Coordinates of C-alpha atoms in Angstrom, one line a residue:
Chain V
M481 CA 0.0 0.0 0.0
T482 CA 1.4 3.4 -0.9
D483 CA 0.8 6.8 0.6
Y484 CA 0.9 8.6 -2.8
S485 CA 1.3 7.4 -6.4
I486 CA 4.5 5.6 -7.5
K487 CA 4.7 8.0 -10.4
T488 CA 4.8 11.0 -8.1
G489 CA 7.3 9.1 -5.9
K490 CA 9.6 8.5 -8.9
G491 CA 9.6 12.2 -9.8
L492 CA 10.4 13.2 -6.3
G493 CA 13.0 10.5 -5.9
I494 CA 14.9 11.5 -9.0
Y495 CA 14.9 15.2 -7.9
A496 CA 15.9 14.3 -4.4
S497 CA 18.8 12.1 -5.7
A498 CA 20.0 15.0 -7.9
L499 CA 19.9 17.4 -4.9
G500 CA 21.6 14.9 -2.7
A501 CA 24.4 14.2 -5.3
I502 CA 25.0 18.0 -5.8
S503 CA 25.2 18.5 -2.0
L504 CA 27.5 15.6 -1.6
V505 CA 29.9 16.8 -4.3
V506 CA 29.9 20.5 -3.2
G507 CA 30.3 19.3 0.5
L508 CA 33.3 17.1 -0.4
V509 CA 34.9 20.0 -2.3
E510 CA 34.4 22.4 0.6
I511 CA 36.0 20.0 3.0
S512 CA 38.9 19.4 0.6
G513 CA 39.8 23.1 0.5
G514 CA 37.4 24.6 -2.1
W515 CA 37.5 25.2 -5.8
G516 CA 38.5 28.7 -6.9
E517 CA 36.1 31.5 -6.1
I518 CA 33.0 29.5 -6.7
I519 CA 33.2 27.0 -3.9
P520 CA 35.0 28.2 -0.8
G521 CA 36.9 25.8 1.5
D522 CA 35.0 25.4 4.7
L523 CA 35.3 22.3 6.9
F524 CA 32.1 22.7 8.9
G525 CA 30.1 24.1 5.9
G526 CA 31.2 21.0 4.0
F527 CA 30.1 18.7 6.9
V528 CA 26.7 20.4 6.8
L529 CA 26.3 19.7 3.1
L530 CA 27.2 16.0 3.7
V531 CA 24.5 15.8 6.3
I532 CA 22.0 17.4 3.9
A533 CA 23.1 15.0 1.2
A534 CA 22.7 12.0 3.5
T535 CA 19.2 13.2 4.5
Y536 CA 18.0 13.4 0.9
L537 CA 19.6 10.2 -0.2
N538 CA 18.2 8.3 2.9
G539 CA 14.7 9.0 1.7
V540 CA 15.1 8.1 -2.0
K541 CA 14.2 4.5 -1.7
G542 CA 11.1 5.1 0.4
V543 CA 10.0 7.9 -1.9
F544 CA 10.3 5.6 -5.0
Q545 CA 7.9 3.2 -3.1
G546 CA 5.4 6.0 -2.6
R547 CA 5.8 6.0 1.2
Y548 CA 5.7 8.8 3.8
E549 CA 8.8 7.3 5.5
G550 CA 10.8 8.3 2.5
L551 CA 9.0 11.6 2.1
S552 CA 10.0 12.5 5.6
F553 CA 13.6 12.5 4.7
L554 CA 12.9 14.8 1.8
V555 CA 11.1 17.2 4.1
G556 CA 14.1 17.0 6.5
G557 CA 16.5 17.7 3.7
L558 CA 14.5 20.6 2.4
F559 CA 14.3 22.0 5.9
L560 CA 18.1 21.8 6.4
T561 CA 18.6 23.3 2.9
A562 CA 16.3 26.2 3.8
V563 CA 18.0 26.7 7.2
F564 CA 21.5 27.0 5.7
G565 CA 20.5 28.8 2.5
I566 CA 18.7 31.5 4.6
L567 CA 21.6 31.6 7.0
Y568 CA 24.2 32.3 4.3
L569 CA 21.8 34.9 2.8
L570 CA 21.7 36.6 6.3
M571 CA 25.4 36.5 6.5
M572 CA 25.7 38.2 3.2
G573 CA 23.3 40.9 4.5
A574 CA 25.6 41.3 7.5
E575 CA 28.5 41.7 5.1
G576 CA 26.6 44.4 3.2
L577 CA 25.9 46.2 6.5
M578 CA 29.6 46.0 7.3
Y579 CA 30.4 47.7 4.0
L580 CA 28.0 50.5 4.8
L581 CA 29.7 50.9 8.1
G582 CA 33.0 51.2 6.3
E583 CA 34.4 47.9 7.7
A584 CA 34.4 45.9 4.4
Q585 CA 36.0 46.8 1.1
A586 CA 33.2 45.8 -1.3
L587 CA 29.5 45.2 -1.3
P588 CA 28.8 41.4 -1.7
G589 CA 27.4 40.7 -5.2
I590 CA 25.6 37.8 -6.7
F591 CA 28.9 36.0 -7.5
D592 CA 29.6 36.0 -3.7
L593 CA 26.6 33.8 -3.1
R594 CA 27.6 30.6 -1.3
P595 CA 26.8 27.2 -3.1
E596 CA 24.3 26.5 -0.3
V597 CA 22.2 29.4 -1.5
W598 CA 22.2 28.0 -5.1
I599 CA 21.1 24.7 -3.7
L600 CA 18.3 26.3 -1.8
L601 CA 17.1 27.9 -5.1
L602 CA 17.4 24.5 -6.8
S603 CA 15.3 22.9 -4.1
L604 CA 12.4 25.3 -4.4
P605 CA 10.5 23.3 -7.1
L606 CA 10.9 20.1 -5.0
A607 CA 9.6 22.0 -1.9
R608 CA 6.6 23.1 -3.9
R609 CA 5.8 19.5 -4.9
V610 CA 6.3 18.2 -1.4
R611 CA 4.2 21.0 0.0
R612 CA 1.3 19.9 -2.2
L613 CA 1.6 16.3 -0.9
T614 CA 1.6 17.4 2.7
D615 CA -1.0 20.1 2.3
G616 CA -3.6 20.0 5.1
M617 CA -1.4 17.7 7.3
A618 CA -1.8 18.4 11.0
W619 CA 1.1 19.4 13.2
Chain X
M520 CA 3.1 -5.2 42.6
D521 CA 3.9 -7.6 45.4
A522 CA 5.4 -6.5 48.7
D523 CA 8.6 -8.6 48.5
R524 CA 9.5 -7.0 45.1
V525 CA 8.9 -3.5 46.5
D526 CA 11.0 -4.2 49.6
G527 CA 13.9 -5.4 47.5
S528 CA 13.8 -2.5 45.0
S529 CA 15.6 0.8 44.9
V530 CA 13.6 4.0 44.7
E531 CA 14.6 4.3 41.0
D532 CA 13.3 0.8 40.3
M533 CA 10.0 1.6 42.0
A534 CA 9.6 4.9 40.0
S535 CA 10.3 3.0 36.8
A536 CA 7.8 0.3 37.8
I537 CA 5.1 2.9 38.6
A538 CA 5.7 4.7 35.3
E539 CA 5.6 1.4 33.4
G540 CA 2.4 0.4 35.1
R541 CA 0.8 3.8 34.4
Y542 CA 1.6 3.6 30.7
Q543 CA 0.4 0.0 30.6
A544 CA -2.9 1.1 32.1
I545 CA -3.2 3.9 29.6
G546 CA -2.5 1.4 26.8
E547 CA -5.2 -1.0 28.0
I548 CA -7.8 1.8 28.2
L549 CA -6.9 3.1 24.7
E550 CA -7.1 -0.4 23.4
A551 CA -10.6 -0.9 24.7
A552 CA -12.0 2.6 23.9
V553 CA -10.3 3.6 20.6
V554 CA -11.2 2.3 17.2
R555 CA -8.0 2.6 15.1
G556 CA -8.3 3.8 11.5
E557 CA -5.6 4.2 8.9
R558 CA -2.5 5.7 10.2
R559 CA -2.4 9.5 9.5
W560 CA 1.0 11.2 9.4
T561 CA 1.5 14.5 11.0
Y562 CA 4.3 17.0 10.5
T563 CA 5.5 15.9 14.0
D564 CA 5.8 12.3 12.7
I565 CA 7.5 13.5 9.5
F566 CA 10.2 15.5 11.4
D567 CA 10.6 13.0 14.1
H568 CA 11.3 10.3 11.6
V569 CA 14.3 12.3 10.5
F570 CA 15.5 14.2 13.6
L571 CA 15.2 11.1 15.8
S572 CA 16.8 8.9 13.2
R573 CA 19.4 6.5 14.6
S574 CA 22.0 7.4 11.9
L575 CA 21.2 11.1 11.2
G576 CA 19.9 12.4 14.6
I577 CA 23.2 13.4 16.1
P578 CA 24.8 14.8 12.8
I579 CA 21.6 16.9 12.3
F580 CA 21.8 18.1 15.9
L581 CA 25.4 19.1 15.4
T582 CA 24.6 21.0 12.1
L583 CA 21.8 22.9 13.8
L584 CA 24.0 23.8 16.7
W585 CA 26.7 25.0 14.3
A586 CA 24.0 27.1 12.5
V587 CA 23.2 28.8 15.8
F588 CA 26.8 29.9 16.4
A589 CA 27.4 30.9 12.8
F590 CA 24.2 33.0 12.9
T591 CA 25.2 34.5 16.2
F592 CA 28.7 35.5 15.2
A593 CA 28.0 36.7 11.7
L594 CA 25.0 38.8 12.4
S595 CA 26.2 40.4 15.6
E596 CA 29.4 41.8 14.0
P597 CA 27.9 44.9 12.4
L598 CA 25.8 45.5 15.5
M599 CA 28.8 45.4 17.7
I600 CA 30.6 47.9 15.5
I601 CA 27.6 50.3 15.8
I602 CA 27.8 50.0 19.7
E603 CA 31.6 50.5 19.5
E604 CA 31.1 53.7 17.6
I605 CA 28.6 54.9 20.1
F606 CA 31.0 54.2 23.1
G607 CA 33.8 55.8 21.2
A608 CA 31.9 59.0 20.7
L609 CA 30.8 59.0 24.4
G610 CA 34.4 58.4 25.5
E611 CA 35.6 61.4 23.5
I612 CA 32.8 63.6 24.9
A613 CA 33.6 62.5 28.5
G614 CA 37.4 62.9 28.0
A615 CA 37.0 66.4 26.8
G616 CA 34.5 67.5 29.4
I617 CA 36.0 66.2 32.6
S618 CA 38.9 68.3 34.2
N619 CA 39.8 66.2 37.2
P620 CA 42.4 63.7 35.9
Q621 CA 41.4 60.8 38.3
V622 CA 37.7 61.1 37.3
A623 CA 38.6 61.4 33.6
S624 CA 40.8 58.3 33.9
F625 CA 38.1 56.4 35.6
V626 CA 35.4 57.4 33.0
A627 CA 37.7 56.8 30.0
G628 CA 39.5 53.7 31.3
G629 CA 37.1 52.1 33.8
V630 CA 33.7 52.9 32.3
F631 CA 34.3 53.1 28.6
G632 CA 37.4 51.0 28.4
G633 CA 36.3 48.3 30.8
L634 CA 32.5 48.2 31.0
G635 CA 32.2 49.4 27.4
S636 CA 34.3 46.5 26.1
V637 CA 31.9 44.1 27.8
L638 CA 28.6 45.9 26.7
V639 CA 29.5 45.6 23.0
F640 CA 28.8 41.9 23.4
V641 CA 25.0 42.5 24.0
P642 CA 24.2 41.7 20.3
P643 CA 25.8 38.2 20.2
I644 CA 24.4 37.3 23.6
F645 CA 20.9 38.3 22.6
L646 CA 21.2 36.7 19.2
L647 CA 22.5 33.4 20.7
F648 CA 19.4 33.3 23.0
F649 CA 17.1 34.2 20.1
A650 CA 18.4 31.2 18.1
L651 CA 18.2 28.9 21.1
S652 CA 14.7 30.1 21.8
I653 CA 13.6 29.2 18.3
L654 CA 15.0 25.7 18.8
E655 CA 13.2 25.4 22.1
D656 CA 9.9 26.9 21.0
S657 CA 9.8 24.7 17.9
G658 CA 10.0 21.6 20.1
Y659 CA 13.4 20.6 18.8
M660 CA 15.3 21.0 22.1
A661 CA 13.4 18.0 23.6
R662 CA 14.4 16.0 20.5
A663 CA 18.0 17.0 21.0
A664 CA 17.9 15.6 24.6
F665 CA 16.3 12.4 23.3
V666 CA 18.9 12.0 20.5
M667 CA 21.7 12.6 23.0
D668 CA 20.1 10.2 25.5
R669 CA 21.1 7.3 23.3
L670 CA 24.7 8.3 23.4
M671 CA 24.6 9.1 27.1
Q672 CA 22.9 5.9 28.1
S673 CA 25.5 4.0 26.1
L674 CA 28.2 5.7 28.3
G675 CA 26.3 4.7 31.4
L676 CA 25.0 8.3 32.0
H677 CA 21.5 9.6 32.7
G678 CA 19.6 10.9 29.6
R679 CA 17.8 13.6 31.6
S680 CA 21.2 15.1 32.4
F681 CA 21.3 16.5 28.9
I682 CA 18.3 18.9 29.5
P683 CA 20.1 20.9 32.2
M684 CA 23.2 20.8 30.0
M685 CA 21.2 22.5 27.3
V686 CA 20.0 25.1 29.8
G687 CA 23.7 25.5 30.6
F688 CA 24.3 27.0 27.1
G689 CA 22.5 30.1 28.6
C690 CA 23.7 30.2 32.2
S691 CA 25.2 27.6 34.6
V692 CA 23.1 28.8 37.6
P693 CA 19.6 27.9 36.3
A694 CA 21.1 24.8 34.7
I695 CA 22.3 23.5 38.0
M696 CA 18.9 24.3 39.5
A697 CA 17.3 22.5 36.6
A698 CA 19.2 19.3 37.7
R699 CA 16.8 19.1 40.6
S700 CA 14.4 17.3 38.2
I701 CA 16.8 14.3 38.0
E702 CA 15.5 11.7 40.4
G703 CA 18.6 9.6 41.3
E704 CA 20.8 11.4 43.8
K705 CA 24.1 10.2 42.1
D706 CA 22.8 11.1 38.7
R707 CA 21.8 14.6 40.0
L708 CA 25.2 15.1 41.6
I709 CA 27.1 14.0 38.4
T710 CA 25.1 16.4 36.4
T711 CA 25.6 19.3 38.8
L712 CA 29.4 18.7 38.8
V713 CA 29.7 18.7 34.9
I714 CA 27.3 21.5 34.1
P715 CA 30.0 24.2 34.6
L716 CA 31.8 22.7 31.6
I717 CA 29.0 23.6 29.3
S718 CA 29.8 26.9 27.7
C719 CA 27.5 29.6 29.1
G720 CA 26.7 33.0 27.5
A721 CA 29.2 34.8 29.8
R722 CA 32.1 33.0 28.0
L723 CA 30.9 34.1 24.6
P724 CA 32.5 37.6 24.8
V725 CA 35.9 36.1 25.5
Y726 CA 35.6 33.7 22.6
I727 CA 34.5 36.4 20.2
L728 CA 37.3 38.7 21.2
I729 CA 40.1 36.0 21.0
A730 CA 38.7 34.0 18.0
G731 CA 37.8 37.2 16.1
A732 CA 41.3 38.5 16.7
I733 CA 43.4 35.4 15.9
F734 CA 41.2 33.4 13.5
G735 CA 39.6 36.3 11.5
A736 CA 35.9 36.6 10.6
R737 CA 36.0 33.6 8.3
Y738 CA 37.0 31.0 10.9
A739 CA 36.0 32.6 14.1
G740 CA 32.5 31.0 14.1
T741 CA 34.0 27.6 13.7
A742 CA 36.6 28.2 16.4
I743 CA 33.8 29.3 18.8
F744 CA 31.7 26.3 17.8
S745 CA 34.6 24.0 18.6
M746 CA 34.7 25.5 22.2
Y747 CA 31.0 24.5 22.6
L748 CA 31.7 21.0 21.3
L749 CA 34.8 20.7 23.6
G750 CA 32.6 21.7 26.6
V751 CA 30.0 19.0 25.8
A752 CA 32.7 16.4 25.1
L753 CA 34.5 17.2 28.4
A754 CA 31.2 17.1 30.3
I755 CA 30.4 13.7 29.0
I756 CA 34.0 12.4 29.7
M757 CA 34.0 13.8 33.2
A758 CA 30.5 12.4 33.9
L759 CA 31.8 9.0 32.8
I760 CA 34.8 9.3 35.1
F761 CA 32.6 10.3 38.1
R762 CA 30.3 7.5 37.3
R763 CA 33.1 4.9 37.3
T764 CA 34.9 6.2 40.4
L765 CA 33.3 8.6 42.9
L766 CA 29.6 7.9 42.2
K767 CA 29.4 4.4 41.1
G768 CA 26.0 2.9 40.1
E769 CA 23.5 2.5 37.2
P770 CA 21.7 5.5 35.8
S771 CA 18.1 5.7 36.7
P772 CA 15.4 5.3 34.0
F773 CA 14.7 8.2 31.7
I774 CA 11.1 8.9 30.5
L775 CA 10.7 12.0 28.3
E776 CA 7.4 13.1 26.7
L777 CA 8.1 14.8 23.3
P778 CA 5.9 17.8 22.6
A779 CA 4.4 18.3 19.1
Y780 CA 6.5 20.6 16.8
A781 CA 5.2 24.1 16.4
V782 CA 6.2 27.1 14.3
P783 CA 7.8 29.4 16.8
R784 CA 5.8 32.7 17.4
A785 CA 7.9 35.9 17.1
K786 CA 6.5 37.5 20.2
T787 CA 7.1 34.4 22.4
T788 CA 10.6 33.9 21.0
V789 CA 11.5 37.5 21.6
L790 CA 10.1 37.3 25.2
H791 CA 12.2 34.1 25.8
M792 CA 15.3 35.9 24.4
W793 CA 14.7 38.9 26.7
A794 CA 14.0 36.7 29.8
R795 CA 17.4 35.0 29.3
G796 CA 19.4 37.9 28.0
K797 CA 18.5 40.5 30.5
W798 CA 20.7 38.8 33.2
F799 CA 23.7 39.9 31.1
L800 CA 22.5 43.6 31.4
I801 CA 21.9 43.1 35.1
R802 CA 25.3 41.5 35.6
A803 CA 26.9 44.3 33.5
G804 CA 25.4 46.9 35.8
T805 CA 26.3 45.1 39.1
I806 CA 29.1 42.5 39.4
I807 CA 30.8 43.3 36.1
F808 CA 30.8 47.0 36.7
G809 CA 32.0 46.5 40.4
T810 CA 34.9 44.2 39.3
V811 CA 35.9 46.6 36.5
V812 CA 36.1 49.4 39.0
I813 CA 38.4 47.3 41.1
V814 CA 40.6 46.4 38.1
W815 CA 40.7 50.1 37.0
F816 CA 41.8 51.2 40.5
L817 CA 44.5 48.5 40.6
A818 CA 45.7 49.5 37.1
A819 CA 45.8 53.2 37.7
H820 CA 47.4 53.2 41.2
P821 CA 49.7 54.2 42.8
W822 CA 48.6 57.2 40.9
E823 CA 52.0 59.0 40.7
A824 CA 54.0 55.8 39.9
T825 CA 51.7 54.9 37.0
A826 CA 51.4 58.5 35.8
G827 CA 47.7 58.2 36.0
G828 CA 47.5 54.7 34.6
E829 CA 49.8 55.3 31.7
M830 CA 52.7 53.2 33.0
I831 CA 50.8 50.0 33.7
E832 CA 53.9 48.1 34.6
N833 CA 54.2 50.1 37.9
S834 CA 50.7 49.4 39.0
Y835 CA 49.3 47.2 41.7
I836 CA 47.7 45.0 39.1
A837 CA 51.0 44.4 37.4
I838 CA 52.5 43.3 40.8
I839 CA 49.7 40.8 41.2
G840 CA 49.9 39.7 37.5
H841 CA 53.7 39.1 37.7
G842 CA 53.2 37.1 40.9
L843 CA 50.8 34.8 39.0
E844 CA 52.6 34.8 35.7
P845 CA 54.7 31.6 36.4
L846 CA 51.4 29.7 36.5
V847 CA 50.4 30.6 33.0
R848 CA 53.8 31.2 31.3
P849 CA 54.1 27.6 30.2
F850 CA 51.0 28.2 28.0
G851 CA 52.6 31.2 26.4
W852 CA 50.5 33.7 28.2
D853 CA 51.7 36.8 30.0
W854 CA 50.8 38.5 33.3
M855 CA 47.8 40.3 31.7
A856 CA 46.2 36.9 31.0
A857 CA 46.9 35.9 34.6
V858 CA 45.0 38.8 36.1
A859 CA 42.3 38.6 33.4
L860 CA 41.7 35.0 34.5
L861 CA 41.9 35.9 38.2
F862 CA 39.2 38.6 37.9
G863 CA 37.3 36.3 35.5
L864 CA 36.6 34.1 38.6
L865 CA 34.0 36.7 39.6
A866 CA 32.3 36.8 36.1
K867 CA 33.7 35.6 32.8
E868 CA 32.9 38.8 30.9
V869 CA 35.4 40.5 33.2
V870 CA 38.2 38.8 31.3
V871 CA 37.4 41.1 28.3
G872 CA 36.8 44.1 30.5
T873 CA 40.2 43.6 32.2
Y874 CA 42.0 43.5 28.8
G875 CA 40.1 46.7 27.9
I876 CA 41.5 48.5 30.9
L877 CA 45.0 47.0 30.7
L878 CA 45.5 47.8 27.0
G879 CA 43.8 51.2 27.3
V880 CA 42.3 50.9 23.8
E881 CA 38.9 51.4 22.4
E882 CA 36.6 48.3 22.2
G883 CA 37.0 48.1 18.4
A884 CA 40.8 48.0 18.6
L885 CA 41.0 45.5 21.5
G886 CA 41.3 42.4 19.3
E887 CA 43.9 44.0 17.0
S888 CA 46.0 45.1 20.0
L889 CA 46.0 41.5 21.4
V890 CA 47.5 40.4 18.1
A891 CA 49.7 43.4 17.4
L892 CA 51.3 43.1 20.9
G893 CA 51.9 39.4 20.3
L894 CA 49.9 38.4 23.4
F895 CA 48.3 35.5 21.6
T896 CA 49.2 33.2 18.6
P897 CA 46.5 30.9 17.1
L898 CA 47.7 28.1 19.4
T899 CA 48.0 30.0 22.6
G900 CA 44.8 31.9 21.9
F901 CA 42.9 28.6 21.3
A902 CA 44.4 27.2 24.6
F903 CA 43.3 30.4 26.4
M904 CA 39.8 30.0 25.1
A905 CA 39.8 26.4 26.3
F906 CA 41.0 27.5 29.8
V907 CA 38.3 30.1 30.0
L908 CA 35.8 27.4 29.0
I909 CA 36.9 25.0 31.7
Y910 CA 38.1 26.8 34.8
V911 CA 35.4 27.9 37.4
P912 CA 32.6 29.6 35.4
C913 CA 31.9 32.2 38.1
I914 CA 31.4 32.7 41.8
A915 CA 27.6 32.5 41.5
T916 CA 27.9 29.0 40.0
I917 CA 30.0 27.7 42.8
A918 CA 27.5 29.2 45.3
T919 CA 24.7 27.5 43.5
I920 CA 26.6 24.1 43.6
F921 CA 26.9 24.6 47.4
R922 CA 23.2 25.5 47.8
E923 CA 22.0 22.6 45.6
T924 CA 24.3 19.9 47.2
N925 CA 24.2 21.5 50.6
S926 CA 27.9 20.7 51.0
Y927 CA 31.0 22.8 51.1
R928 CA 32.9 19.7 50.1
W929 CA 31.2 19.3 46.7
A930 CA 31.5 23.0 46.0
A931 CA 35.2 22.9 46.8
F932 CA 35.7 19.7 44.8
A933 CA 34.0 21.2 41.8
T934 CA 36.3 24.3 42.0
A935 CA 39.4 22.2 42.4
Y936 CA 38.7 19.7 39.6
L937 CA 37.7 22.4 37.1
I938 CA 40.9 24.4 37.7
I939 CA 43.0 21.2 37.4
L940 CA 41.2 20.2 34.3
A941 CA 41.7 23.6 32.8
F942 CA 45.4 23.4 33.3
V943 CA 45.6 19.8 31.9
V944 CA 43.5 20.5 28.8
S945 CA 45.2 23.8 27.9
G946 CA 48.6 22.1 28.4
L947 CA 47.5 19.2 26.1
I948 CA 46.4 21.8 23.5
I949 CA 49.8 23.5 23.6
A950 CA 51.7 20.3 23.6
I951 CA 49.8 18.6 20.8
G952 CA 49.5 21.8 18.8
G953 CA 53.3 22.2 19.1
L954 CA 53.9 18.7 18.0
L955 CA 51.7 19.3 15.0
G956 CA 53.7 22.3 14.0
F957 CA 51.3 25.1 15.2
S958 CA 52.8 28.1 16.7

C-alpha cells in the first residue's frame, strides 16, 4: 500500500537524488579546500552539506515506493537546505551592513553567493511539490 | 506489585515500575476505547522520523548547533561595530568635558574601556538566546535531549542530564537548579558537577574577542563552535569518570514526553530571548561594573608611579599579575592573561573588561591590540579560550553548587577539579599543537 502514487514518488525520488548528489559533491569540495572563487573551502560548511546529502539520499528508496517514511527525509533535507540557505543569505546581508559601516572593502554581489544558497534555489520546485503532498497535514 | 518486590527494590526501580504500570494502564484503556483507523501522518511524525533517526539524529543536531553559532557571530558583527562607535563617541565627549584627571581616567579607562568593552557583546548574547529560543519553541530541544540520551545511556549516564546541560548554554546557575528534576541522587550530583563545563553565554564575549582577533571573521564562528563542542565532550567524559569512580552505580530510567512541533511565534521567541538575555545587562550593571572598577583602581594606582594609569607596569595589578605569571607562562600567556583569568573568577565577561583596561584601547581595537602586541598566537589563543571554558565559570555557579548539594565539600571539589582540568586540557592543546607544528 502506498501513501501517494508511485509515479509521483519516482519524480520526487529523481529530484531528491540529484539534490543529494549535488550537495554531496559540493560538500566534499568544501571539505577538501574549495574550488576557486565558486566553492570556498569550509570544513564545517562541507560537513553540513554532507549531512544534507545523507538526509536526501536516505529518503530516495522510500519515496520511490510512494511511502511517507521516504518523504519525511525529503522534508528534513528541504528543511536543512532552507535553514542553511537562509543563514548564508543573512550572513551576506551582514557583510553588506559591514560595507555600509566602512568595515568591508566591497558590497557582496551575486557571485559571492555561497553554493548553499544556489542549492536552496534549486530545491524550491521540490519544496513546492512536497508541500502539495503534505497540504492539510496536522502538526 | 507484590510486597517482596517492592522491599527489595531501589527508589529508582520503583519509580520505573510505577511509570511502566501507568503507561500499561493507559494502553489498555486506549485499546478498549479507541477504534483505530488508517495511520495518518502529521508534521511531527515526519520531522521525528528524520530528527530522531538513529543514523542522522546526532549529525543533524550538530549541524543545527553550528548554524546557531554561525548565525550569532556573523549577524552580531555589524551591530557590535555600531555599539563601539557609540561608546567611542561617548568616551571622547567624556574625556573632553572632565577636568579632574582621576575622574577622567576612571570614566575613560574604567567605564568606557572596561565596562564598554563588555557591553559591546550585548548583540551576540541576545542573538544566541534568540536562536536557542527558536530551537526550544519549535519543540526541537526536547528531541536533542532524546537524541543525546542514546549516546549518554551507552556511556552509562542519565539521559535527563542533557536537558540541564542544554540550559547551561545560557547560564550555569539555572542549569544547576534544573538538575533538581533528576530523580537519582548520584545522577543529579554528576550532572551538577559537569554543568560548569557547558559553555554559558558569559564565555561568549571572550571567545568572540580572541577568536575574532586570531582566526579572523571567516573561521571565528568555527573556532567558537569548537569550544562549545569541547565543553560538551568534556562534560560527557568527566561524567563518565565520576560514574566509574566517585559515584558508582547504574543510571536511573529516563522517561521523556516529546511535545508536538510548532512554528515558533515571534513574540514568544523575543520574550524568551529577553528573559534569558536581561541577566547579562543586570550583571553588567552590578558584578561586572563593580569588578571593572576594582581592576581600574589597581591598574591606575599608585597614581604617581603609574602616571595616572599610563605606565601600567608600575601598577598594583602588574605586581599581582607578575606574581601569578609563572602559572600561565608555560602556555605562552603573560601577566595580563593571569590577572584577566583571576578577575574572571567573579564573572567571565570581566576577562574582556580587564583587557580593555590594561591595554587602554577602544573596544573596536582590542582584538587588533592583542595580536599586534603578540599576546596570543592561534595556538596560545585557542588554549586560552579552552582555559576560559573549563576553569570555574563564576562565583555564582560555585555558590549554587553549594546550595544545591548543601555541601562545602562538593563545591570545593568542583572548583578544584575544574581548575586542574583547565590546566591539563590547555597544556595538552599547547603540547599537541606544538607537535603538529602550530605556533
